[in-house]
Coordinates of C-alpha atoms and ligand atoms in Angstrom, one line a residue:
Chain P
M18 CA 111.3 216.4 -1.4
D19 CA 107.8 214.7 -2.0
F20 CA 106.8 211.7 -1.2
L21 CA 104.4 210.3 -3.9
R22 CA 102.1 207.2 -3.0
P23 CA 99.7 206.5 -6.3
S24 CA 97.4 203.5 -5.7
S25 CA 97.1 202.0 -9.1
L26 CA 99.2 201.9 -12.2
T27 CA 96.7 204.6 -14.1
E28 CA 97.6 207.0 -10.9
A29 CA 101.0 206.0 -11.0
L30 CA 101.2 207.0 -14.6
A31 CA 99.4 210.3 -14.5
V32 CA 102.0 211.1 -11.2
K33 CA 105.1 210.0 -13.4
A34 CA 103.8 212.2 -16.5
E35 CA 103.0 215.4 -14.0
R36 CA 106.6 214.6 -12.4
P37 CA 109.2 213.4 -14.5
D38 CA 111.9 214.0 -11.8
A39 CA 109.9 211.5 -9.7
V40 CA 112.5 208.5 -9.0
P41 CA 110.5 205.4 -8.8
I42 CA 111.3 203.1 -5.5
A43 CA 110.0 199.4 -5.5
G44 CA 111.8 197.4 -3.0
G45 CA 114.3 200.2 -2.5
T46 CA 117.5 198.1 -2.4
D47 CA 119.4 200.5 -4.8
V48 CA 117.5 204.0 -4.3
M49 CA 117.9 203.5 -0.6
V50 CA 121.9 203.1 -0.8
E51 CA 121.9 206.4 -2.9
L52 CA 119.8 208.0 -0.3
N53 CA 121.5 206.7 2.7
F54 CA 125.0 207.8 0.9
D55 CA 123.6 211.1 0.1
H56 CA 124.4 210.3 -3.5
R57 CA 121.1 211.3 -5.2
R58 CA 118.5 213.9 -3.8
P59 CA 115.8 213.5 -6.0
G60 CA 112.7 215.9 -6.3
A61 CA 110.4 213.2 -5.3
L62 CA 110.2 209.3 -4.6
L63 CA 107.2 207.7 -6.4
D64 CA 106.4 205.0 -4.4
L65 CA 105.3 201.4 -6.0
N66 CA 104.7 199.4 -3.6
R67 CA 100.8 199.9 -3.3
V68 CA 100.5 199.6 -7.2
T69 CA 99.5 195.8 -7.1
E70 CA 99.1 195.5 -10.5
L71 CA 102.8 195.4 -10.8
A72 CA 103.0 192.5 -8.1
E73 CA 101.5 189.7 -10.4
W74 CA 102.5 187.3 -13.0
T75 CA 100.3 185.5 -15.5
E76 CA 101.0 182.7 -17.9
T77 CA 99.1 182.9 -21.2
D78 CA 100.4 180.6 -24.3
G79 CA 103.7 179.7 -23.3
K80 CA 104.6 183.3 -22.1
I81 CA 104.8 184.7 -19.1
R82 CA 104.1 188.2 -18.1
L83 CA 105.8 188.9 -15.1
G84 CA 104.9 192.6 -13.0
A85 CA 108.0 194.8 -12.3
S86 CA 107.7 194.6 -8.4
V87 CA 107.3 190.8 -7.9
P88 CA 110.1 190.6 -5.7
Y89 CA 113.4 187.8 -6.0
V90 CA 111.9 185.4 -3.6
R91 CA 108.8 184.8 -5.5
V92 CA 110.5 184.3 -8.9
I93 CA 112.7 181.3 -7.1
A94 CA 109.5 179.8 -5.5
E95 CA 106.8 180.4 -8.1
L96 CA 108.7 180.4 -11.3
G97 CA 111.3 178.1 -11.1
E98 CA 109.8 175.7 -13.4
V99 CA 109.1 177.8 -16.2
L100 CA 111.8 180.3 -16.1
P101 CA 114.7 178.4 -14.4
A102 CA 117.7 180.5 -15.4
L103 CA 115.6 183.8 -14.0
A104 CA 115.1 181.7 -11.0
M105 CA 118.9 180.7 -10.5
A106 CA 120.0 184.4 -11.2
S107 CA 117.6 185.5 -8.6
R108 CA 118.8 183.0 -6.1
T109 CA 122.2 184.5 -6.5
V110 CA 120.9 187.9 -5.6
G111 CA 122.2 189.6 -2.4
S112 CA 121.0 187.5 0.7
P113 CA 117.3 186.7 1.9
Q114 CA 116.4 190.1 3.0
I115 CA 117.9 191.6 -0.5
R116 CA 115.8 188.9 -2.2
N117 CA 112.4 189.7 -0.3
R118 CA 112.5 193.2 -1.4
G119 CA 114.6 193.2 -4.4
T120 CA 112.6 193.1 -7.9
V121 CA 113.5 192.4 -11.3
G122 CA 111.9 195.8 -12.3
G123 CA 114.1 197.6 -10.1
N124 CA 117.2 195.3 -11.5
L125 CA 116.2 196.7 -14.9
G126 CA 115.7 200.4 -13.5
A127 CA 119.1 200.8 -12.0
A128 CA 120.8 198.8 -15.3
S129 CA 123.9 198.2 -13.6
P130 CA 126.2 196.2 -16.0
A131 CA 126.2 193.9 -13.0
G132 CA 122.5 193.0 -12.6
D133 CA 122.2 189.4 -12.2
T134 CA 118.8 188.9 -14.3
H135 CA 120.4 190.7 -17.3
P136 CA 122.3 188.1 -19.4
V137 CA 119.3 185.9 -18.4
L138 CA 116.7 188.3 -19.9
L139 CA 118.9 188.6 -23.2
V140 CA 119.2 184.8 -23.7
L141 CA 115.6 184.5 -23.4
G142 CA 114.7 187.3 -25.8
A143 CA 112.5 188.9 -23.3
E144 CA 110.9 192.5 -23.7
V145 CA 110.7 195.0 -21.2
E146 CA 107.2 196.5 -21.3
A147 CA 107.1 200.2 -20.5
A148 CA 103.9 202.4 -19.9
S149 CA 103.2 206.0 -19.8
V150 CA 100.0 208.0 -20.3
R151 CA 100.9 207.8 -24.0
G152 CA 100.8 204.1 -24.2
T153 CA 102.4 201.2 -23.6
R154 CA 105.5 199.6 -25.8
L155 CA 107.7 196.3 -25.6
I156 CA 111.1 197.0 -25.8
P157 CA 113.5 194.1 -26.7
A158 CA 115.9 193.6 -23.8
E159 CA 119.0 194.0 -26.5
E160 CA 117.7 197.3 -27.0
F161 CA 117.1 198.5 -23.2
Y162 CA 120.4 198.6 -21.7
L163 CA 122.1 201.7 -23.4
G164 CA 125.4 202.4 -20.8
V165 CA 126.6 202.2 -17.7
K166 CA 123.2 202.9 -15.6
R167 CA 121.5 204.0 -18.4
N168 CA 117.9 202.4 -20.1
A169 CA 115.9 203.3 -22.6
L170 CA 112.9 204.5 -20.5
E171 CA 111.6 207.9 -20.9
P172 CA 111.3 210.7 -18.3
D173 CA 107.6 209.9 -18.2
E174 CA 107.7 205.9 -18.5
L175 CA 107.7 202.9 -15.6
I176 CA 108.2 199.5 -16.6
T177 CA 105.1 198.1 -15.9
A178 CA 106.3 194.1 -16.7
V179 CA 108.7 191.8 -18.7
H180 CA 107.7 189.3 -21.2
L181 CA 109.5 185.9 -21.3
P182 CA 108.8 183.2 -23.0
A183 CA 108.2 179.7 -20.7
E184 CA 110.1 176.9 -20.9
V185 CA 112.3 177.1 -23.7
G186 CA 114.6 174.4 -23.2
P187 CA 117.7 173.8 -21.3
Q188 CA 118.9 177.1 -19.7
Q189 CA 121.6 178.0 -17.3
F190 CA 122.9 180.8 -15.5
A191 CA 126.3 181.1 -13.6
K192 CA 128.2 184.0 -11.5
V193 CA 131.7 184.3 -10.3
G194 CA 131.6 186.8 -6.8
T195 CA 134.3 187.1 -4.5
R196 CA 132.1 185.4 -1.8
N197 CA 129.1 182.9 -1.7
A198 CA 126.7 185.4 -0.5
M199 CA 126.1 189.1 -0.9
V200 CA 128.2 190.2 -3.8
I201 CA 127.8 192.0 -7.3
A202 CA 128.9 189.7 -10.0
V203 CA 132.4 189.9 -10.8
C204 CA 131.2 188.5 -14.2
S205 CA 128.0 186.1 -15.1
F206 CA 127.0 184.4 -17.5
A207 CA 123.6 182.8 -19.2
L208 CA 122.8 180.4 -21.6
A209 CA 119.8 179.1 -23.4
L210 CA 118.9 176.4 -25.8
H211 CA 115.8 177.0 -27.2
L212 CA 114.4 173.9 -28.3
D213 CA 111.6 174.7 -30.9
T214 CA 114.0 177.0 -32.8
R215 CA 117.2 174.8 -32.0
E216 CA 118.9 178.6 -31.6
I217 CA 121.0 178.5 -28.7
R218 CA 121.9 182.0 -26.6
A219 CA 124.6 183.4 -24.7
A220 CA 125.2 186.6 -23.0
V221 CA 127.7 188.0 -20.4
G222 CA 127.0 190.4 -17.6
S223 CA 129.4 192.7 -15.9
A224 CA 132.1 192.3 -18.4
A225 CA 131.4 195.3 -20.6
P226 CA 129.3 198.8 -19.9
T227 CA 126.3 197.1 -20.6
P228 CA 124.9 193.4 -20.4
R229 CA 125.8 192.0 -23.8
R230 CA 125.2 188.7 -26.1
A231 CA 128.2 186.7 -27.4
T232 CA 126.7 186.4 -30.9
A233 CA 129.9 184.9 -32.4
A234 CA 130.0 182.2 -30.1
E235 CA 126.4 181.4 -30.5
E236 CA 126.9 181.3 -34.2
Y237 CA 129.5 178.9 -33.8
L238 CA 127.7 176.8 -31.6
G239 CA 124.9 176.9 -33.8
T240 CA 126.6 175.1 -36.7
E241 CA 128.6 172.5 -34.0
L242 CA 125.9 171.3 -32.0
P243 CA 125.0 167.6 -32.9
W244 CA 121.3 168.5 -32.2
S245 CA 119.8 165.0 -34.0
T246 CA 122.5 162.5 -32.8
K247 CA 122.1 163.8 -29.2
A248 CA 126.4 163.0 -28.8
S249 CA 128.2 164.4 -26.2
L250 CA 130.0 167.9 -26.8
T251 CA 134.1 167.3 -27.6
D252 CA 136.3 169.2 -25.3
S253 CA 137.4 171.2 -28.7
V254 CA 133.7 172.4 -29.1
K255 CA 133.5 173.6 -25.5
R256 CA 136.7 175.3 -25.3
R257 CA 136.2 177.3 -28.5
F258 CA 132.8 178.2 -27.3
G259 CA 134.6 179.2 -24.2
E260 CA 136.9 181.2 -26.1
L261 CA 134.7 183.1 -28.4
V262 CA 132.4 184.3 -25.5
A263 CA 135.4 185.7 -23.5
E264 CA 135.9 187.6 -27.0
A265 CA 132.5 188.9 -26.5
A266 CA 133.4 190.8 -23.2
S267 CA 135.1 194.2 -22.8
P268 CA 135.7 194.1 -19.2
I269 CA 137.9 196.7 -17.1
D270 CA 140.2 196.3 -14.3
D271 CA 138.9 197.0 -11.1
V272 CA 138.7 196.1 -7.2
R273 CA 136.9 193.4 -7.6
G274 CA 138.9 191.7 -10.7
S275 CA 141.1 192.5 -13.5
A276 CA 139.7 192.3 -17.2
D277 CA 142.3 189.1 -17.8
Y278 CA 140.6 187.2 -15.0
R279 CA 137.1 188.1 -16.0
K280 CA 137.9 187.0 -19.5
H281 CA 139.6 183.7 -18.1
A282 CA 136.6 183.1 -15.7
L283 CA 133.9 183.9 -18.5
S284 CA 135.5 181.0 -20.8
V285 CA 135.2 178.3 -17.7
L286 CA 131.6 179.8 -16.8
A287 CA 130.7 179.5 -20.5
R288 CA 132.2 175.7 -21.1
R289 CA 130.7 174.3 -17.6
T290 CA 127.3 176.1 -18.3
L291 CA 127.2 174.5 -22.0
T292 CA 128.0 170.9 -20.5
W293 CA 124.8 171.0 -18.1
A294 CA 122.6 172.4 -20.6
W295 CA 123.9 169.8 -23.1
N296 CA 123.4 167.2 -20.3
D297 CA 120.0 168.3 -19.6
F298 CA 119.1 168.4 -23.3
Q299 CA 120.6 164.8 -23.8
K300 CA 118.1 163.5 -20.6
G301 CA 115.5 164.9 -22.7
E302 CA 113.8 166.2 -19.4
R303 CA 113.1 169.7 -20.8
E304 CA 112.1 168.4 -24.1
C305 CA 108.6 169.9 -24.0
A306 CA 108.5 171.6 -27.6
Chain E
M29 CA 105.5 214.1 6.5
R30 CA 103.5 212.0 9.2
V31 CA 103.8 208.2 9.0
N32 CA 101.4 205.9 10.8
V33 CA 102.6 202.2 11.2
T34 CA 102.0 199.3 13.5
I35 CA 104.7 198.1 15.4
N36 CA 105.1 195.4 17.4
G37 CA 101.1 195.3 17.4
E38 CA 100.9 198.9 18.5
S39 CA 99.7 201.4 16.2
R40 CA 102.4 204.2 16.0
Q41 CA 102.8 207.7 14.6
A42 CA 106.1 209.5 13.5
D43 CA 105.9 213.2 12.7
D44 CA 108.5 215.7 10.8
V45 CA 109.8 212.4 8.7
W46 CA 112.0 213.5 6.1
E47 CA 110.8 211.8 2.7
G48 CA 114.0 210.0 1.8
E49 CA 114.2 208.9 5.4
S50 CA 114.5 204.9 6.3
L51 CA 112.4 202.8 8.3
L52 CA 115.3 202.6 10.4
Y53 CA 116.2 206.0 10.9
V54 CA 112.1 206.4 12.0
L55 CA 112.3 203.3 14.6
R56 CA 115.6 204.2 16.3
E57 CA 115.4 208.2 16.2
R58 CA 111.9 209.0 16.1
L59 CA 109.9 206.2 17.9
G60 CA 112.6 205.3 20.8
L61 CA 113.3 201.5 19.5
P62 CA 117.3 201.1 19.4
G63 CA 117.0 197.4 19.1
S64 CA 117.4 197.2 15.4
K65 CA 121.1 198.5 14.8
N66 CA 122.9 200.7 12.4
A67 CA 125.7 199.9 11.0
C68 CA 126.3 200.2 7.2
E69 CA 123.0 201.8 5.8
Q70 CA 123.2 199.5 2.7
G71 CA 122.0 196.0 3.1
E72 CA 125.1 194.7 3.8
C73 CA 125.2 193.7 7.3
G74 CA 122.0 192.7 8.2
S75 CA 121.7 194.4 11.9
C76 CA 118.7 196.3 11.0
T77 CA 116.9 193.4 9.8
V78 CA 113.1 193.6 10.8
Y79 CA 109.9 192.1 10.0
L80 CA 107.6 194.3 7.7
D81 CA 104.2 192.2 6.9
D82 CA 106.2 189.1 8.4
V83 CA 108.8 189.3 5.7
P84 CA 112.2 189.9 7.3
V85 CA 114.0 193.0 5.6
C86 CA 116.9 195.5 6.2
S87 CA 114.9 198.3 7.8
C88 CA 117.5 200.5 6.3
L89 CA 116.8 200.2 2.9
V90 CA 112.8 200.7 2.9
A91 CA 111.7 204.1 2.9
A92 CA 109.8 205.4 5.8
G93 CA 106.6 206.6 4.0
Q94 CA 106.6 202.6 2.4
V95 CA 105.5 201.3 5.6
E96 CA 102.4 204.0 5.9
G97 CA 99.1 201.7 7.0
R98 CA 101.4 198.5 7.4
E99 CA 102.8 196.3 10.2
V100 CA 106.6 196.3 11.4
R101 CA 107.8 194.0 14.0
T102 CA 111.2 194.5 15.8
V103 CA 113.3 192.4 18.1
E104 CA 111.6 194.5 21.0
G105 CA 108.5 192.9 19.7
L106 CA 109.9 189.2 20.1
A107 CA 109.6 188.9 23.4
E108 CA 106.5 188.6 25.5
G109 CA 106.9 191.0 28.7
D110 CA 110.1 189.5 30.3
K111 CA 110.1 186.2 29.1
L112 CA 112.4 185.8 26.0
D113 CA 111.4 184.3 22.8
R114 CA 112.9 180.9 22.1
V115 CA 115.4 182.3 19.8
Q116 CA 116.5 185.2 21.9
Q117 CA 116.9 182.9 24.6
S118 CA 118.8 180.5 22.6
F119 CA 121.4 183.2 21.8
V120 CA 121.9 183.5 25.6
D121 CA 121.9 180.0 26.5
A122 CA 124.5 179.2 23.6
G123 CA 126.9 182.1 24.4
A124 CA 126.0 183.2 20.7
V125 CA 126.4 186.9 21.7
Q126 CA 129.4 188.9 22.3
C127 CA 129.4 192.5 21.4
G128 CA 125.9 192.0 20.7
F129 CA 125.7 194.7 18.0
C130 CA 124.8 191.8 15.2
T131 CA 122.5 190.0 17.3
P132 CA 118.8 191.7 17.2
G133 CA 119.4 191.3 13.1
L134 CA 120.2 187.8 13.6
V135 CA 117.7 186.7 16.0
V136 CA 115.4 188.0 13.4
A137 CA 116.4 186.7 10.9
A138 CA 116.7 183.0 12.7
H139 CA 113.2 183.6 13.9
D140 CA 111.9 183.7 10.5
L141 CA 113.7 180.8 9.3
L142 CA 112.3 178.8 12.3
N143 CA 108.7 180.1 11.5
R144 CA 109.2 178.5 7.9
V145 CA 111.4 175.2 8.6
E146 CA 111.0 173.5 11.5
N147 CA 114.3 171.6 12.0
P148 CA 116.5 173.2 9.5
A149 CA 119.7 171.9 8.2
D150 CA 123.0 173.5 8.8
E151 CA 122.9 174.7 5.2
E152 CA 119.6 176.2 5.3
I153 CA 120.7 178.0 8.4
R154 CA 123.9 179.4 6.6
E155 CA 121.8 180.4 3.7
A156 CA 119.1 182.1 6.2
L157 CA 121.8 184.0 7.8
A158 CA 124.1 185.1 4.7
G159 CA 122.7 188.9 5.0
N160 CA 124.0 189.1 8.7
L161 CA 127.4 189.8 9.5
C162 CA 129.3 189.1 12.7
R163 CA 132.4 190.7 13.5
C164 CA 133.0 188.9 16.5
T165 CA 131.7 185.2 17.0
G166 CA 133.0 183.3 14.2
Y167 CA 129.6 182.4 13.7
E168 CA 130.2 178.4 15.4
K169 CA 127.8 179.4 18.6
I170 CA 125.2 181.6 16.5
L171 CA 124.6 178.2 14.6
D172 CA 124.6 176.2 17.8
A173 CA 122.0 178.7 19.0
V174 CA 120.2 178.1 15.9
R175 CA 120.0 174.8 16.4
L176 CA 119.3 174.9 20.1
A177 CA 116.2 177.2 19.1
A178 CA 114.9 174.4 16.8
T179 CA 114.7 171.7 19.6
R180 CA 112.7 174.3 21.9
G181 CA 109.5 173.8 20.0
E182 CA 107.3 176.6 18.7
T183 CA 108.0 180.1 18.0
A184 CA 105.8 183.0 18.6
Ligands
LIG25 C1 123.5 194.4 -0.1 C2 122.9 194.2 -1.7 C3 123.3 193.4 -2.4 C4 123.2 192.9 -3.6 N1 123.2 192.2 -4.5 C5 122.7 192.0 -5.8 C6 123.1 191.1 -6.5 O1 123.8 190.4 -6.1 N2 122.7 191.3 -7.9 C7 122.3 192.2 -8.4 O2 121.8 191.9 -9.6 N3 121.9 193.2 -7.7 C8 122.3 193.1 -6.4 N4 122.0 194.0 -5.4 C9 121.5 195.5 -6.3 C10 119.4 195.4 -5.9 O3 119.3 194.5 -5.0 C11 118.8 195.0 -7.6 O4 119.4 195.7 -8.4 C12 117.2 195.0 -7.2 O5 116.8 194.3 -8.2 C13 116.7 196.4 -7.1 O6 115.3 196.0 -7.2 P1 114.4 197.0 -6.0 O7 113.0 196.8 -6.3 O8 114.9 197.1 -4.9 O9 115.0 198.8 -6.8 P2 114.8 199.9 -6.4 O10 115.6 200.4 -5.5 O11 113.3 200.4 -5.7 O12 114.8 200.5 -7.8 C14 116.2 200.4 -8.4 C15 116.0 201.7 -9.8 O13 114.9 201.1 -10.9 C16 114.2 202.3 -10.4 N5 112.9 201.5 -10.3 C17 112.2 200.5 -9.5 N6 111.3 200.1 -10.1 C18 111.1 200.7 -11.2 C19 109.9 200.9 -12.2 N7 108.7 200.1 -12.1 N8 110.0 201.6 -13.8 C20 110.7 202.5 -13.6 N9 112.1 202.6 -12.8 C21 111.9 201.5 -12.1 C22 114.3 202.9 -9.6 O14 113.8 204.4 -9.6 C23 115.7 203.2 -9.2 O15 116.4 203.8 -10.2 C24 122.3 194.2 -4.2 C25 121.8 195.5 -3.3 C26 122.4 195.5 -2.4 C27 121.7 196.5 -1.2
LIG26 S1 122.4 198.7 8.7 FE1 120.9 197.7 7.3 S2 122.0 196.2 6.6 FE2 123.5 197.3 8.0
LIG27 S1 128.8 190.0 18.6 FE1 130.0 191.5 17.8 S2 129.2 191.7 16.0 FE2 128.4 189.4 16.2

């Protein structure tokens, strides 16, 4: 096995082109578990820790470009105002030690159906920036997840950043786990009210082979939300929304929860987060558009 | 491969390191620093917690090659000679140690918390220690130890 240590992005892309078998390692919180348990024996590790370009974020014209290796602890500390749902999801990842090392780029690279950032990226309409010596492309989050632990990256590509709109409006992330800290999600849910377009986006995690949007629920809410009167939502609207979110999922039974439980929990998360997000909208705190 | 790293202020070298090896393995098996404990090797228990460039991490999840040229501080590096750090002393005084397996990791995590927050609330302590499992104590005495350490001034 080789340990490859590029010190710039250009060098990293050149190395990846030459050694497509090299497994990138950023925080290592997924990769090292696989190595420690001998689940993976790659030809080489490609250490991204020295590639400083990947550890930066910038904001331009209301868009955030979040470098692939910015750890969760910094998303929480530095981006809570502009990307509240991503910060909420980051806060639920693992433990402080895991959040100090783990990255959004690594979450995308692993593409676990249970990754906490995925539903948030879907509801924000994020784009994944992938680069290779052949050039750079933007992959819509929706097209990025191909299956359990499979993503749309080519063998010579690295994830360089994620592009996200800042402050779209009220947004929420919620997750059900078997304890408070250190658990992967039994199921998770993200919701965003895009104030400029009055579009609602909802997505479920850990409840299908890939994270996915709940489009029927989004469309239903689109016709029901009293945007102009800001009236409170009726219980029946919230309940129907919850049902449609649950229907979007195709969960499995496993040790962490049954399929039925996951569907039920999702409908509860959907109702709750909708109430919180609508309250935010009524208060107009984030009405910046 | 060879790895050069500063550990507890001293520059050290480890040879014949396998490229997929963890920092924890290098510390314990190659550099004779058994303070960091190996219990799960999957980031779940926190007993291998060390500082990497002043940030607490699970050393079982850091590839040895990633620490080349960087600074690591282990539980061994918190005491000054025979004088225990205030967090270590407080764990002893509060009786927060039973089998002691989780202690080094908890001490590093608590040390970091008190560096950042002078007088943490109980929720902050619980949050900061959420990645460290203890099989024996029931955590109450650990909380006592951290509260006690907070009353004892500055951390080195
Ligand atoms: C104890 C524990 C608890 C956890 N809890 C959670 C949790 O609550 N929620 C959650 O979502 N996850 C959790 N995880 C999983 C993990 O922490 C996250 O998936 C994290 O985001 C991975 O980031 P990383 O930088 O450590 O990735 P790494 O382990 O470095 O990499 C992960 C994958 O992504 C690839 N990769 C990394 N960077 C790039 C890049 N720039 N381009 C292309 N590929 C790349 C790697 O090759 C690898 O396949 C947990 C892990 C542990 C050990
Ligand atoms: S041994 Fe590293 S977290 Fe358990
Ligand atoms: S004292 Fe035994 S595990 Fe904590």
